[in-house]
């Protein structure tokens, strides 16, 4: 209560004494001026934040996308779809053999004699049809990539499921030039020697 009375008395004095009021205003103006004066000559801080180069950022993103596309393309190239419904007209007598239309039948004799030596061998023992198709497609894709024109595919004997299906799969693939029952040293009746069509720039035979 005493504090309130003191404040009230001071307020009345300020109203009744213009000089005191002027001094108070002067003090307010001085305070305002002092702050503004204190700010004079102060330079704003420069922006030191480094913005990333948009071009570099876009390039890195494009490289990532390109890498994914290449990987996806390779997966597609190695996942050729073989149909179980397709039945090719294959010989019913003698060794299993096939020659793509437009190829010389002489290559069948070369395969039979062992003139071509397989540089890659695929063993399908114990695989299901779906697994065998995936492995076969990957083999042909890899052979072309590595410039290997002759491979050996071992289907074994077993119940004869893969032995019967394998020739019909191979006929469907556009990069199979020919195949023949393998010579004895490469598996005989349990395997096929397959001749692969190389990319044009690598195809020398």
PDB file of C-alpha atoms in Angstrom:
ATOM      1  CA  UNK A   1       0.000   0.000   0.000  1.00  0.00           C
ATOM      2  CA  UNK A   2       2.866   2.332   0.830  1.00  0.00           C
ATOM      3  CA  UNK A   3       4.485   1.554  -2.519  1.00  0.00           C
ATOM      4  CA  UNK A   4       1.286   2.386  -4.348  1.00  0.00           C
ATOM      5  CA  UNK A   5       1.018   5.715  -2.534  1.00  0.00           C
ATOM      6  CA  UNK A   6       4.605   6.590  -3.441  1.00  0.00           C
ATOM      7  CA  UNK A   7       3.991   5.762  -7.114  1.00  0.00           C
ATOM      8  CA  UNK A   8       0.796   7.807  -7.099  1.00  0.00           C
ATOM      9  CA  UNK A   9       2.571  10.773  -5.509  1.00  0.00           C
ATOM     10  CA  UNK A  10       5.351  10.610  -8.100  1.00  0.00           C
ATOM     11  CA  UNK A  11       2.815  10.457 -10.913  1.00  0.00           C
ATOM     12  CA  UNK A  12       0.991  13.573  -9.598  1.00  0.00           C
ATOM     13  CA  UNK A  13       4.300  15.352  -9.312  1.00  0.00           C
ATOM     14  CA  UNK A  14       5.159  14.463 -12.907  1.00  0.00           C
ATOM     15  CA  UNK A  15       1.844  15.824 -14.115  1.00  0.00           C
ATOM     16  CA  UNK A  16       2.086  19.016 -12.082  1.00  0.00           C
ATOM     17  CA  UNK A  17       5.766  19.649 -12.994  1.00  0.00           C
ATOM     18  CA  UNK A  18       6.187  19.965 -16.822  1.00  0.00           C
ATOM     19  CA  UNK A  19       9.933  20.217 -16.411  1.00  0.00           C
ATOM     20  CA  UNK A  20      10.094  16.834 -14.770  1.00  0.00           C
ATOM     21  CA  UNK A  21       7.897  15.417 -17.576  1.00  0.00           C
ATOM     22  CA  UNK A  22      10.248  16.869 -20.177  1.00  0.00           C
ATOM     23  CA  UNK A  23      13.221  15.337 -18.426  1.00  0.00           C
ATOM     24  CA  UNK A  24      11.473  11.974 -18.404  1.00  0.00           C
ATOM     25  CA  UNK A  25      10.757  12.221 -22.142  1.00  0.00           C
ATOM     26  CA  UNK A  26      14.336  13.291 -22.727  1.00  0.00           C
ATOM     27  CA  UNK A  27      15.528  10.254 -20.825  1.00  0.00           C
ATOM     28  CA  UNK A  28      13.295   8.043 -23.020  1.00  0.00           C
ATOM     29  CA  UNK A  29      14.599   9.660 -26.200  1.00  0.00           C
ATOM     30  CA  UNK A  30      18.157   9.370 -24.908  1.00  0.00           C
ATOM     31  CA  UNK A  31      17.632   5.680 -24.219  1.00  0.00           C
ATOM     32  CA  UNK A  32      16.204   5.137 -27.698  1.00  0.00           C
ATOM     33  CA  UNK A  33      19.008   7.115 -29.275  1.00  0.00           C
ATOM     34  CA  UNK A  34      21.617   5.285 -27.277  1.00  0.00           C
ATOM     35  CA  UNK A  35      20.407   1.910 -28.613  1.00  0.00           C
ATOM     36  CA  UNK A  36      20.306   3.122 -32.216  1.00  0.00           C
ATOM     37  CA  UNK A  37      23.692   4.734 -31.752  1.00  0.00           C
ATOM     38  CA  UNK A  38      25.054   1.512 -30.383  1.00  0.00           C
ATOM     39  CA  UNK A  39      23.917  -0.271 -33.556  1.00  0.00           C
ATOM     40  CA  UNK A  40      25.715   2.142 -35.868  1.00  0.00           C
ATOM     41  CA  UNK A  41      28.775   0.707 -37.561  1.00  0.00           C
ATOM     42  CA  UNK A  42      27.680  -2.875 -36.891  1.00  0.00           C
ATOM     43  CA  UNK A  43      27.926  -4.952 -40.059  1.00  0.00           C
ATOM     44  CA  UNK A  44      25.496  -7.823 -40.587  1.00  0.00           C
ATOM     45  CA  UNK A  45      27.031 -11.266 -40.510  1.00  0.00           C
ATOM     46  CA  UNK A  46      27.743 -12.721 -43.915  1.00  0.00           C
ATOM     47  CA  UNK A  47      26.024 -15.996 -44.846  1.00  0.00           C
ATOM     48  CA  UNK A  48      28.612 -18.723 -44.371  1.00  0.00           C
ATOM     49  CA  UNK A  49      26.285 -21.606 -45.169  1.00  0.00           C
ATOM     50  CA  UNK A  50      27.517 -23.445 -48.290  1.00  0.00           C
ATOM     51  CA  UNK A  51      24.684 -24.481 -50.548  1.00  0.00           C
ATOM     52  CA  UNK A  52      25.254 -27.819 -52.355  1.00  0.00           C
ATOM     53  CA  UNK A  53      25.931 -27.604 -56.049  1.00  0.00           C
ATOM     54  CA  UNK A  54      22.652 -28.585 -57.699  1.00  0.00           C
ATOM     55  CA  UNK A  55      24.460 -29.916 -60.738  1.00  0.00           C
ATOM     56  CA  UNK A  56      26.598 -32.261 -58.651  1.00  0.00           C
ATOM     57  CA  UNK A  57      23.535 -33.376 -56.717  1.00  0.00           C
ATOM     58  CA  UNK A  58      21.599 -34.091 -59.916  1.00  0.00           C
ATOM     59  CA  UNK A  59      24.583 -35.935 -61.426  1.00  0.00           C
ATOM     60  CA  UNK A  60      24.922 -38.184 -58.380  1.00  0.00           C
ATOM     61  CA  UNK A  61      21.214 -38.966 -58.492  1.00  0.00           C
ATOM     62  CA  UNK A  62      21.401 -39.762 -62.207  1.00  0.00           C
ATOM     63  CA  UNK A  63      24.370 -42.060 -61.580  1.00  0.00           C
ATOM     64  CA  UNK A  64      22.421 -43.922 -58.915  1.00  0.00           C
ATOM     65  CA  UNK A  65      19.441 -44.324 -61.237  1.00  0.00           C
ATOM     66  CA  UNK A  66      21.730 -45.377 -64.100  1.00  0.00           C
ATOM     67  CA  UNK A  67      23.390 -47.977 -61.894  1.00  0.00           C
ATOM     68  CA  UNK A  68      20.018 -49.419 -60.906  1.00  0.00           C
ATOM     69  CA  UNK A  69      18.905 -49.499 -64.555  1.00  0.00           C
ATOM     70  CA  UNK A  70      22.058 -51.331 -65.653  1.00  0.00           C
ATOM     71  CA  UNK A  71      21.637 -53.869 -62.886  1.00  0.00           C
ATOM     72  CA  UNK A  72      17.981 -54.319 -63.806  1.00  0.00           C
ATOM     73  CA  UNK A  73      18.897 -54.767 -67.498  1.00  0.00           C
ATOM     74  CA  UNK A  74      21.419 -57.458 -66.634  1.00  0.00           C
ATOM     75  CA  UNK A  75      18.839 -59.264 -64.536  1.00  0.00           C
ATOM     76  CA  UNK A  76      16.385 -59.149 -67.427  1.00  0.00           C
ATOM     77  CA  UNK A  77      19.026 -60.388 -69.857  1.00  0.00           C
ATOM     78  CA  UNK A  78      19.802 -63.351 -67.597  1.00  0.00           C
ATOM     79  CA  UNK A  79      16.169 -64.265 -66.957  1.00  0.00           C
ATOM     80  CA  UNK A  80      15.011 -65.444 -70.367  1.00  0.00           C
ATOM     81  CA  UNK A  81      11.633 -67.114 -70.044  1.00  0.00           C
ATOM     82  CA  UNK A  82      11.508 -70.739 -71.171  1.00  0.00           C
ATOM     83  CA  UNK A  83       8.067 -72.196 -71.762  1.00  0.00           C
ATOM     84  CA  UNK A  84       7.136 -75.684 -70.618  1.00  0.00           C
ATOM     85  CA  UNK A  85       4.355 -75.730 -73.214  1.00  0.00           C
ATOM     86  CA  UNK A  86       6.622 -75.405 -76.259  1.00  0.00           C
ATOM     87  CA  UNK A  87       7.461 -78.687 -77.942  1.00  0.00           C
ATOM     88  CA  UNK A  88      10.060 -78.541 -80.709  1.00  0.00           C
ATOM     89  CA  UNK A  89      10.284 -81.028 -83.587  1.00  0.00           C
ATOM     90  CA  UNK A  90      13.344 -82.940 -82.453  1.00  0.00           C
ATOM     91  CA  UNK A  91      14.733 -86.248 -83.771  1.00  0.00           C
ATOM     92  CA  UNK A  92      13.228 -89.320 -82.176  1.00  0.00           C
ATOM     93  CA  UNK A  93      16.112 -91.614 -83.157  1.00  0.00           C
ATOM     94  CA  UNK A  94      19.822 -91.346 -82.657  1.00  0.00           C
ATOM     95  CA  UNK A  95      21.601 -88.863 -80.386  1.00  0.00           C
ATOM     96  CA  UNK A  96      19.751 -85.714 -79.352  1.00  0.00           C
ATOM     97  CA  UNK A  97      20.742 -82.870 -81.673  1.00  0.00           C
ATOM     98  CA  UNK A  98      19.522 -79.562 -83.050  1.00  0.00           C
ATOM     99  CA  UNK A  99      20.784 -76.979 -85.504  1.00  0.00           C
ATOM    100  CA  UNK A 100      19.307 -73.494 -85.802  1.00  0.00           C
ATOM    101  CA  UNK A 101      17.840 -72.606 -89.171  1.00  0.00           C
ATOM    102  CA  UNK A 102      20.497 -70.942 -91.318  1.00  0.00           C
ATOM    103  CA  UNK A 103      23.389 -72.730 -89.596  1.00  0.00           C
ATOM    104  CA  UNK A 104      25.462 -75.360 -91.396  1.00  0.00           C
ATOM    105  CA  UNK A 105      24.690 -78.892 -90.231  1.00  0.00           C
ATOM    106  CA  UNK A 106      28.444 -79.472 -90.262  1.00  0.00           C
ATOM    107  CA  UNK A 107      28.631 -77.957 -86.786  1.00  0.00           C
ATOM    108  CA  UNK A 108      26.637 -80.947 -85.497  1.00  0.00           C
ATOM    109  CA  UNK A 109      29.422 -83.245 -86.672  1.00  0.00           C
ATOM    110  CA  UNK A 110      31.964 -80.969 -85.022  1.00  0.00           C
ATOM    111  CA  UNK A 111      30.058 -81.116 -81.735  1.00  0.00           C
ATOM    112  CA  UNK A 112      29.715 -84.884 -81.964  1.00  0.00           C
ATOM    113  CA  UNK A 113      33.441 -85.357 -82.650  1.00  0.00           C
ATOM    114  CA  UNK A 114      34.404 -83.062 -79.799  1.00  0.00           C
ATOM    115  CA  UNK A 115      35.951 -80.374 -82.017  1.00  0.00           C
ATOM    116  CA  UNK A 116      34.407 -77.854 -79.643  1.00  0.00           C
ATOM    117  CA  UNK A 117      35.611 -77.990 -76.043  1.00  0.00           C
ATOM    118  CA  UNK A 118      33.213 -76.577 -73.464  1.00  0.00           C
ATOM    119  CA  UNK A 119      34.705 -73.807 -71.334  1.00  0.00           C
ATOM    120  CA  UNK A 120      31.734 -73.752 -68.957  1.00  0.00           C
ATOM    121  CA  UNK A 121      29.742 -76.613 -67.447  1.00  0.00           C
ATOM    122  CA  UNK A 122      26.339 -76.442 -65.843  1.00  0.00           C
ATOM    123  CA  UNK A 123      25.215 -79.335 -63.649  1.00  0.00           C
ATOM    124  CA  UNK A 124      21.435 -79.520 -63.295  1.00  0.00           C
ATOM    125  CA  UNK A 125      21.395 -82.528 -60.972  1.00  0.00           C
ATOM    126  CA  UNK A 126      18.805 -82.156 -58.215  1.00  0.00           C
ATOM    127  CA  UNK A 127      17.231 -78.989 -59.601  1.00  0.00           C
ATOM    128  CA  UNK A 128      13.548 -78.446 -60.273  1.00  0.00           C
ATOM    129  CA  UNK A 129      12.381 -77.303 -63.708  1.00  0.00           C
ATOM    130  CA  UNK A 130      12.083 -73.689 -62.612  1.00  0.00           C
ATOM    131  CA  UNK A 131      15.525 -73.708 -61.051  1.00  0.00           C
ATOM    132  CA  UNK A 132      17.002 -75.389 -64.122  1.00  0.00           C
ATOM    133  CA  UNK A 133      15.457 -72.781 -66.450  1.00  0.00           C
ATOM    134  CA  UNK A 134      16.879 -69.930 -64.395  1.00  0.00           C
ATOM    135  CA  UNK A 135      20.345 -71.499 -64.306  1.00  0.00           C
ATOM    136  CA  UNK A 136      20.250 -72.227 -68.035  1.00  0.00           C
ATOM    137  CA  UNK A 137      19.324 -68.635 -68.914  1.00  0.00           C
ATOM    138  CA  UNK A 138      22.097 -67.317 -66.649  1.00  0.00           C
ATOM    139  CA  UNK A 139      24.608 -69.708 -68.247  1.00  0.00           C
ATOM    140  CA  UNK A 140      23.850 -68.512 -71.785  1.00  0.00           C
ATOM    141  CA  UNK A 141      23.947 -64.879 -70.692  1.00  0.00           C
ATOM    142  CA  UNK A 142      27.307 -65.353 -68.935  1.00  0.00           C
ATOM    143  CA  UNK A 143      28.786 -67.334 -71.836  1.00  0.00           C
ATOM    144  CA  UNK A 144      28.015 -64.518 -74.260  1.00  0.00           C
ATOM    145  CA  UNK A 145      29.382 -61.945 -71.849  1.00  0.00           C
ATOM    146  CA  UNK A 146      32.625 -63.920 -71.450  1.00  0.00           C
ATOM    147  CA  UNK A 147      32.850 -64.799 -75.191  1.00  0.00           C
ATOM    148  CA  UNK A 148      32.500 -68.512 -74.516  1.00  0.00           C
ATOM    149  CA  UNK A 149      30.906 -70.167 -77.549  1.00  0.00           C
ATOM    150  CA  UNK A 150      30.611 -73.738 -76.266  1.00  0.00           C
ATOM    151  CA  UNK A 151      29.166 -74.921 -72.954  1.00  0.00           C
ATOM    152  CA  UNK A 152      28.237 -78.276 -71.484  1.00  0.00           C
ATOM    153  CA  UNK A 153      24.902 -78.825 -69.754  1.00  0.00           C
ATOM    154  CA  UNK A 154      24.689 -81.961 -67.620  1.00  0.00           C
ATOM    155  CA  UNK A 155      21.101 -83.106 -67.104  1.00  0.00           C
ATOM    156  CA  UNK A 156      21.966 -86.546 -65.754  1.00  0.00           C
ATOM    157  CA  UNK A 157      19.707 -89.598 -65.988  1.00  0.00           C
ATOM    158  CA  UNK A 158      17.453 -89.786 -62.947  1.00  0.00           C
ATOM    159  CA  UNK A 159      13.792 -89.965 -63.946  1.00  0.00           C
ATOM    160  CA  UNK A 160      14.541 -88.273 -67.262  1.00  0.00           C
ATOM    161  CA  UNK A 161      12.405 -85.159 -66.565  1.00  0.00           C
ATOM    162  CA  UNK A 162      15.157 -82.622 -67.211  1.00  0.00           C
ATOM    163  CA  UNK A 163      16.687 -84.756 -69.936  1.00  0.00           C
ATOM    164  CA  UNK A 164      13.402 -84.618 -71.840  1.00  0.00           C
ATOM    165  CA  UNK A 165      12.711 -80.924 -71.144  1.00  0.00           C
ATOM    166  CA  UNK A 166      16.183 -79.458 -71.690  1.00  0.00           C
ATOM    167  CA  UNK A 167      16.314 -79.749 -75.522  1.00  0.00           C
ATOM    168  CA  UNK A 168      12.937 -77.969 -75.828  1.00  0.00           C
ATOM    169  CA  UNK A 169      14.219 -75.164 -73.603  1.00  0.00           C
ATOM    170  CA  UNK A 170      17.401 -74.730 -75.631  1.00  0.00           C
ATOM    171  CA  UNK A 171      15.528 -74.570 -78.947  1.00  0.00           C
ATOM    172  CA  UNK A 172      13.570 -71.565 -77.655  1.00  0.00           C
ATOM    173  CA  UNK A 173      16.602 -69.426 -76.905  1.00  0.00           C
ATOM    174  CA  UNK A 174      17.625 -67.137 -79.791  1.00  0.00           C
ATOM    175  CA  UNK A 175      21.334 -67.363 -78.914  1.00  0.00           C
ATOM    176  CA  UNK A 176      21.596 -71.145 -79.171  1.00  0.00           C
ATOM    177  CA  UNK A 177      23.125 -72.052 -82.534  1.00  0.00           C
ATOM    178  CA  UNK A 178      23.121 -75.805 -82.062  1.00  0.00           C
ATOM    179  CA  UNK A 179      23.434 -78.592 -79.542  1.00  0.00           C
ATOM    180  CA  UNK A 180      24.352 -82.254 -79.623  1.00  0.00           C
ATOM    181  CA  UNK A 181      24.588 -85.124 -77.205  1.00  0.00           C
ATOM    182  CA  UNK A 182      27.984 -84.724 -75.570  1.00  0.00           C
ATOM    183  CA  UNK A 183      30.927 -86.968 -76.434  1.00  0.00           C
ATOM    184  CA  UNK A 184      31.717 -89.540 -73.781  1.00  0.00           C
ATOM    185  CA  UNK A 185      34.489 -87.443 -72.226  1.00  0.00           C
ATOM    186  CA  UNK A 186      31.990 -84.651 -71.510  1.00  0.00           C
ATOM    187  CA  UNK A 187      29.155 -86.751 -70.111  1.00  0.00           C
ATOM    188  CA  UNK A 188      27.818 -88.790 -73.042  1.00  0.00           C
ATOM    189  CA  UNK A 189      24.066 -89.406 -72.832  1.00  0.00           C
ATOM    190  CA  UNK A 190      23.840 -87.483 -69.561  1.00  0.00           C
ATOM    191  CA  UNK A 191      24.854 -84.151 -71.104  1.00  0.00           C
ATOM    192  CA  UNK A 192      24.540 -81.844 -74.092  1.00  0.00           C
ATOM    193  CA  UNK A 193      27.178 -79.716 -75.768  1.00  0.00           C
ATOM    194  CA  UNK A 194      25.638 -76.361 -76.635  1.00  0.00           C
ATOM    195  CA  UNK A 195      27.016 -73.915 -79.194  1.00  0.00           C
ATOM    196  CA  UNK A 196      26.280 -70.282 -78.306  1.00  0.00           C
ATOM    197  CA  UNK A 197      25.867 -67.460 -80.799  1.00  0.00           C
ATOM    198  CA  UNK A 198      28.315 -64.702 -79.878  1.00  0.00           C
ATOM    199  CA  UNK A 199      27.587 -60.959 -80.130  1.00  0.00           C
ATOM    200  CA  UNK A 200      28.428 -59.768 -83.641  1.00  0.00           C
ATOM    201  CA  UNK A 201      31.680 -58.003 -82.687  1.00  0.00           C
ATOM    202  CA  UNK A 202      32.973 -61.139 -80.904  1.00  0.00           C
ATOM    203  CA  UNK A 203      31.709 -63.772 -83.312  1.00  0.00           C
ATOM    204  CA  UNK A 204      34.719 -65.009 -85.273  1.00  0.00           C
ATOM    205  CA  UNK A 205      33.683 -68.578 -86.120  1.00  0.00           C
TER     206      UNK A 205
END
